[in-house]
Amino acid sequence: MNPSNKLIITAALTGAETTKADNPHLPITPEEIAQAAYDAYQAGASIVHLHGRDEDGAATQDIEIYRRIIELISTQCDLIIQLSTGGGVGMSPQERGAPLVLRPEMATLTTGTVNFGDGVFLNPRSVIEEFAAKMKDLGIKPEVEIFDLGMIPTAMSLVRKGLLSEPIHFDFVLGVPGGCAATVKNLLHMKETIPPNATWQVAGIGRHELPLAVAAIILGGHVRVGFEDNIYYTKGVLAESNAQLVKRIVRIARELGRDIATPTEARAILGLPTKGGC
Ligand code: KMH
Ligand code: ZN
């Protein structure tokens, strides 16, 4: 199979908003997050999207916590590590951008402001440019997070300003209350709006995670699943682990004729430098 046709699965393990009260299997400590990452890797994930939590379970962008998580994951496997610069709603840009000094292979870059439930995920132009410039300086590949349509032209304006390099990797996050609705029509429109050389994945929120993932598999995109976006396996039944959500995507993708990218293959697809396996 042409490796570029392979499916990249990102596991968004923890997020900033989900709590253990929502799903007791949510990984919170660095040890739990690293174990969840390894299990997701064994299930077929090639990227992990990480958020830190403090000892009380609250979202944190503490560098030492991220450092510990990265160290624990990297000694076990060659997963592509992607850190969040979104953090949690209400965090300052300084706090959100702090983990970039760890020079992960990837980090998120949201190119616009969006209502986020009762909060506002604030991304003024100055913050977007600051994060993009920092990632460029440090050699970090951004995953451009698109919560609404207007964020795509903003990303393209960063290319014109020399702050973002093509090919861009987009993540269409659909179904956040306040953001773009999680419909296949919206997904198709976004896919058709980005440059042909871009790569893209979908992260459907809640019950939209699975149907949009299947649409992305069919449309040649990539998929993100995990407790950050969805805590259920089926209606009313909590997922037991992030790996369980990954495994289902692997099964469906294979049935639909898409094999699963290893981290090495995912690096090739995304244009990341190669790295030793484990
Ligand atoms: N927690 C959301 C407000 C990202 O990781 O970059 C933002 C978020 C996006 O999760
Ligand atoms: Zn996130």
Coordinates of C-alpha atoms and ligand atoms in Angstrom, one line a residue:
M1 CA 0.0 0.0 0.0
N2 CA 1.2 3.5 -0.8
P3 CA 2.3 4.8 2.7
S4 CA 0.8 8.2 2.0
N5 CA -2.6 6.5 1.9
K6 CA -2.2 5.2 5.4
L7 CA -4.3 6.5 8.2
I8 CA -2.7 8.6 11.0
I9 CA -4.5 8.2 14.3
T10 CA -4.0 10.8 17.0
A11 CA -5.0 10.0 20.5
A12 CA -6.1 13.1 22.5
L13 CA -5.7 11.4 25.9
T14 CA -6.8 13.9 28.5
G15 CA -7.7 17.4 27.3
A16 CA -8.2 20.3 29.7
E17 CA -11.9 20.0 30.5
T18 CA -12.8 16.3 31.0
T19 CA -12.7 15.1 34.7
K20 CA -12.4 11.8 36.4
A21 CA -16.0 12.3 37.5
D22 CA -17.0 12.3 33.8
N23 CA -15.0 9.2 33.2
P24 CA -13.0 7.4 35.9
H25 CA -10.6 6.0 33.3
L26 CA -9.4 9.5 32.4
P27 CA -5.5 9.6 32.6
I28 CA -4.4 12.5 34.8
T29 CA -1.0 11.9 36.4
P30 CA 2.1 11.7 34.2
E31 CA 2.3 8.0 34.8
E32 CA -1.3 7.4 33.8
I33 CA -0.9 9.6 30.7
A34 CA 2.2 7.8 29.7
Q35 CA 0.6 4.4 30.2
A36 CA -2.5 5.6 28.2
A37 CA -0.1 6.8 25.4
Y38 CA 1.7 3.5 25.2
D39 CA -1.6 1.6 25.2
A40 CA -2.9 3.9 22.4
Y41 CA 0.4 3.4 20.5
Q42 CA 0.0 -0.4 20.8
A43 CA -3.6 0.0 19.5
G44 CA -2.5 1.9 16.4
A45 CA -2.1 5.6 17.3
S46 CA 1.0 7.3 15.9
I47 CA 0.5 10.8 17.5
V48 CA -0.5 11.7 21.1
H49 CA -2.0 15.1 21.7
L50 CA -1.1 16.0 25.3
H51 CA -2.5 18.2 28.0
G52 CA -1.0 18.4 31.5
R53 CA -2.9 18.2 34.8
D54 CA -1.7 19.1 38.3
E55 CA -2.1 16.9 41.4
D56 CA -5.6 18.2 41.8
G57 CA -6.5 17.2 38.3
A58 CA -6.7 20.8 37.1
A59 CA -5.4 21.7 33.6
T60 CA -1.8 23.0 33.7
Q61 CA 0.8 24.0 31.2
D62 CA 3.6 23.4 33.8
I63 CA 6.7 22.5 31.9
E64 CA 8.0 20.0 34.5
I65 CA 4.8 18.0 34.2
Y66 CA 5.0 17.9 30.4
R67 CA 8.7 17.1 30.7
R68 CA 7.9 14.1 32.9
I69 CA 5.2 12.9 30.6
I70 CA 7.4 13.2 27.5
E71 CA 10.2 11.4 29.3
L72 CA 8.0 8.5 30.3
I73 CA 6.5 8.1 26.8
S74 CA 9.7 8.5 24.9
T75 CA 11.5 5.7 26.8
Q76 CA 8.7 3.3 25.8
C77 CA 7.9 4.1 22.1
D78 CA 8.5 6.5 19.2
L79 CA 5.1 8.1 19.3
I80 CA 4.9 11.6 17.8
I81 CA 4.4 13.9 20.7
Q82 CA 2.2 16.9 20.2
L83 CA 1.7 19.4 23.0
S84 CA -1.2 21.7 23.4
T85 CA -0.8 25.4 23.2
G86 CA -4.5 25.8 23.8
G87 CA -4.3 24.7 27.4
G88 CA -7.6 25.4 29.2
V89 CA -10.0 28.3 28.6
G90 CA -8.9 31.4 30.5
M91 CA -5.2 30.6 30.6
S92 CA -2.9 33.4 29.7
P93 CA -1.0 33.2 26.4
Q94 CA 2.3 33.1 28.4
E95 CA 1.1 30.1 30.3
R96 CA -0.3 28.4 27.2
G97 CA 2.9 28.8 25.2
A98 CA 5.3 27.8 27.9
P99 CA 5.7 24.1 27.0
L100 CA 7.1 25.1 23.5
V101 CA 10.5 25.4 25.1
L102 CA 10.5 21.6 25.3
R103 CA 10.7 21.5 21.5
P104 CA 8.1 18.8 20.9
E105 CA 7.9 17.5 17.3
M106 CA 4.4 19.0 17.1
A107 CA 2.2 21.5 18.9
T108 CA -1.3 22.9 18.3
L109 CA -1.9 26.3 16.8
T110 CA -5.5 27.6 16.8
T111 CA -6.0 30.3 14.3
G112 CA -8.9 32.2 15.7
T113 CA -11.2 32.8 18.7
V114 CA -14.2 30.7 19.3
N115 CA -16.9 30.4 21.9
F116 CA -16.2 27.3 23.9
G117 CA -19.3 26.2 25.8
D118 CA -19.8 28.9 28.4
G119 CA -16.2 30.2 28.0
V120 CA -14.3 31.8 25.2
F121 CA -11.2 30.2 23.7
L122 CA -9.3 33.5 23.0
N123 CA -6.9 33.6 20.1
P124 CA -6.3 37.2 19.0
R125 CA -4.1 37.7 16.0
S126 CA -1.1 38.8 18.2
V127 CA -1.2 35.5 20.1
I128 CA -1.5 33.4 16.9
E129 CA 1.4 35.1 15.4
E130 CA 3.5 34.8 18.5
F131 CA 2.9 31.1 18.8
A132 CA 3.5 30.5 15.1
A133 CA 6.8 32.5 15.2
K134 CA 7.9 30.5 18.3
M135 CA 7.2 27.2 16.6
K136 CA 9.0 28.3 13.5
D137 CA 12.0 29.3 15.5
L138 CA 12.1 26.1 17.5
G139 CA 11.4 23.8 14.5
I140 CA 8.1 22.5 15.8
K141 CA 5.4 21.5 13.3
P142 CA 2.1 23.1 14.1
E143 CA -1.1 21.2 13.9
V144 CA -3.5 24.0 12.9
E145 CA -6.7 23.7 14.9
I146 CA -9.8 24.8 13.0
F147 CA -12.9 25.3 15.2
D148 CA -14.7 27.4 12.6
L149 CA -14.4 28.2 8.9
G150 CA -12.8 31.6 9.3
M151 CA -9.7 30.1 10.9
I152 CA -8.6 28.6 7.5
P153 CA -8.0 31.9 5.7
T154 CA -6.3 33.2 8.9
A155 CA -3.9 30.2 8.7
M156 CA -3.2 30.9 5.0
S157 CA -2.4 34.5 5.9
L158 CA 0.3 33.2 8.2
V159 CA 1.8 31.4 5.2
R160 CA 1.9 34.7 3.3
K161 CA 3.6 36.4 6.2
G162 CA 6.2 33.7 6.4
L163 CA 5.1 32.5 9.9
L164 CA 3.7 29.1 8.7
S165 CA 5.3 26.7 6.2
E166 CA 3.4 24.5 3.8
P167 CA 2.3 21.8 3.6
I168 CA 0.1 22.6 6.6
H169 CA -1.4 19.9 8.8
F170 CA -5.0 20.9 9.8
D171 CA -7.2 19.5 12.5
F172 CA -10.9 20.2 12.0
V173 CA -12.4 20.2 15.5
L174 CA -16.2 20.0 14.8
G175 CA -19.0 20.0 17.3
V176 CA -17.6 22.3 20.1
P177 CA -20.7 24.2 21.4
G178 CA -20.0 27.6 19.9
G179 CA -17.9 26.3 17.0
C180 CA -18.6 24.8 13.7
A181 CA -21.3 22.1 13.7
A182 CA -20.2 18.5 13.3
T183 CA -21.7 17.7 10.0
V184 CA -20.2 15.8 7.0
K185 CA -21.2 18.8 4.8
N186 CA -19.0 21.1 7.0
L187 CA -16.2 18.7 7.0
L188 CA -16.3 18.4 3.2
H189 CA -16.4 22.2 2.8
M190 CA -13.3 22.6 5.1
K191 CA -11.4 19.8 3.2
E192 CA -12.2 21.6 -0.1
T193 CA -11.1 25.0 1.3
I194 CA -7.6 24.0 2.3
P195 CA -4.7 23.8 -0.2
P196 CA -4.4 20.5 -2.1
N197 CA -0.9 19.8 -0.6
A198 CA -2.2 20.1 3.0
T199 CA -2.9 17.1 5.2
W200 CA -5.9 17.1 7.5
Q201 CA -7.7 15.2 10.3
V202 CA -11.0 15.5 12.0
A203 CA -11.8 15.5 15.7
G204 CA -15.5 15.2 16.2
I205 CA -16.8 16.1 19.6
G206 CA -18.9 13.7 21.7
R207 CA -21.2 11.6 19.7
H208 CA -19.9 13.0 16.5
E209 CA -16.4 11.5 17.0
L210 CA -17.2 8.2 15.3
P211 CA -19.3 9.2 12.3
L212 CA -16.9 12.0 11.4
A213 CA -13.9 9.7 11.8
V214 CA -15.5 7.3 9.3
A215 CA -16.1 10.2 6.9
A216 CA -12.5 11.2 7.2
I217 CA -11.3 7.7 6.6
I218 CA -13.3 7.6 3.4
L219 CA -12.3 11.1 2.3
G220 CA -8.6 10.5 2.7
G221 CA -8.1 12.4 5.9
H222 CA -6.8 11.4 9.2
V223 CA -8.5 10.9 12.6
R224 CA -8.3 12.0 16.2
V225 CA -10.1 10.2 19.0
G226 CA -9.8 10.2 22.7
F227 CA -11.1 11.4 26.0
E228 CA -10.4 15.0 25.3
D229 CA -13.1 14.9 22.7
N230 CA -15.4 12.1 23.7
I231 CA -15.7 9.9 26.8
Y232 CA -18.3 7.4 25.5
Y233 CA -17.9 4.2 23.5
T234 CA -21.6 4.1 22.6
K235 CA -24.6 6.1 23.8
G236 CA -24.6 6.0 27.6
V237 CA -21.6 3.6 27.8
L238 CA -18.4 5.1 29.0
A239 CA -15.2 4.2 27.1
E240 CA -12.8 2.1 29.1
S241 CA -9.7 3.6 27.7
N242 CA -8.3 5.8 25.0
A243 CA -6.9 2.7 23.4
Q244 CA -10.4 1.2 23.1
L245 CA -11.4 4.2 21.0
V246 CA -8.3 3.8 18.8
K247 CA -8.8 0.1 18.3
R248 CA -12.3 0.7 16.9
I249 CA -10.9 3.2 14.3
V250 CA -8.2 0.7 13.3
R251 CA -10.8 -2.0 12.7
I252 CA -13.1 0.3 10.7
A253 CA -10.2 1.7 8.7
R254 CA -8.9 -1.7 7.7
E255 CA -12.4 -2.7 6.6
L256 CA -12.5 0.4 4.5
G257 CA -9.2 -0.3 2.9
R258 CA -7.0 2.1 4.8
D259 CA -4.0 0.6 6.6
I260 CA -2.7 2.3 9.7
A261 CA 0.4 4.5 9.8
T262 CA 3.2 3.7 12.2
P263 CA 4.8 6.7 13.8
T264 CA 7.7 6.5 11.3
E265 CA 5.1 6.5 8.4
A266 CA 3.2 9.3 10.0
R267 CA 6.4 11.4 10.1
A268 CA 6.9 10.8 6.4
I269 CA 3.3 11.7 5.6
L270 CA 3.6 14.9 7.7
G271 CA 7.0 15.9 6.5
L272 CA 8.6 15.5 10.0
P273 CA 12.3 14.5 10.3
T274 CA 12.7 10.8 10.8
K275 CA 13.5 9.6 14.3
G276 CA 14.8 6.3 15.6
G277 CA 12.2 3.6 16.5
C278 CA 12.0 1.9 19.9
Ligands
KMH1 N1 -8.9 23.2 25.8 C1 -9.4 24.0 24.7 C2 -9.8 25.3 25.2 C3 -5.5 22.7 22.0 O1 -5.2 21.7 22.7 O2 -4.7 23.4 21.4 C4 -8.4 24.2 23.7 C5 -7.7 23.0 23.2 C6 -7.0 23.2 21.9 O3 -7.7 21.9 23.7
ZN2 ZN -6.2 19.9 23.2

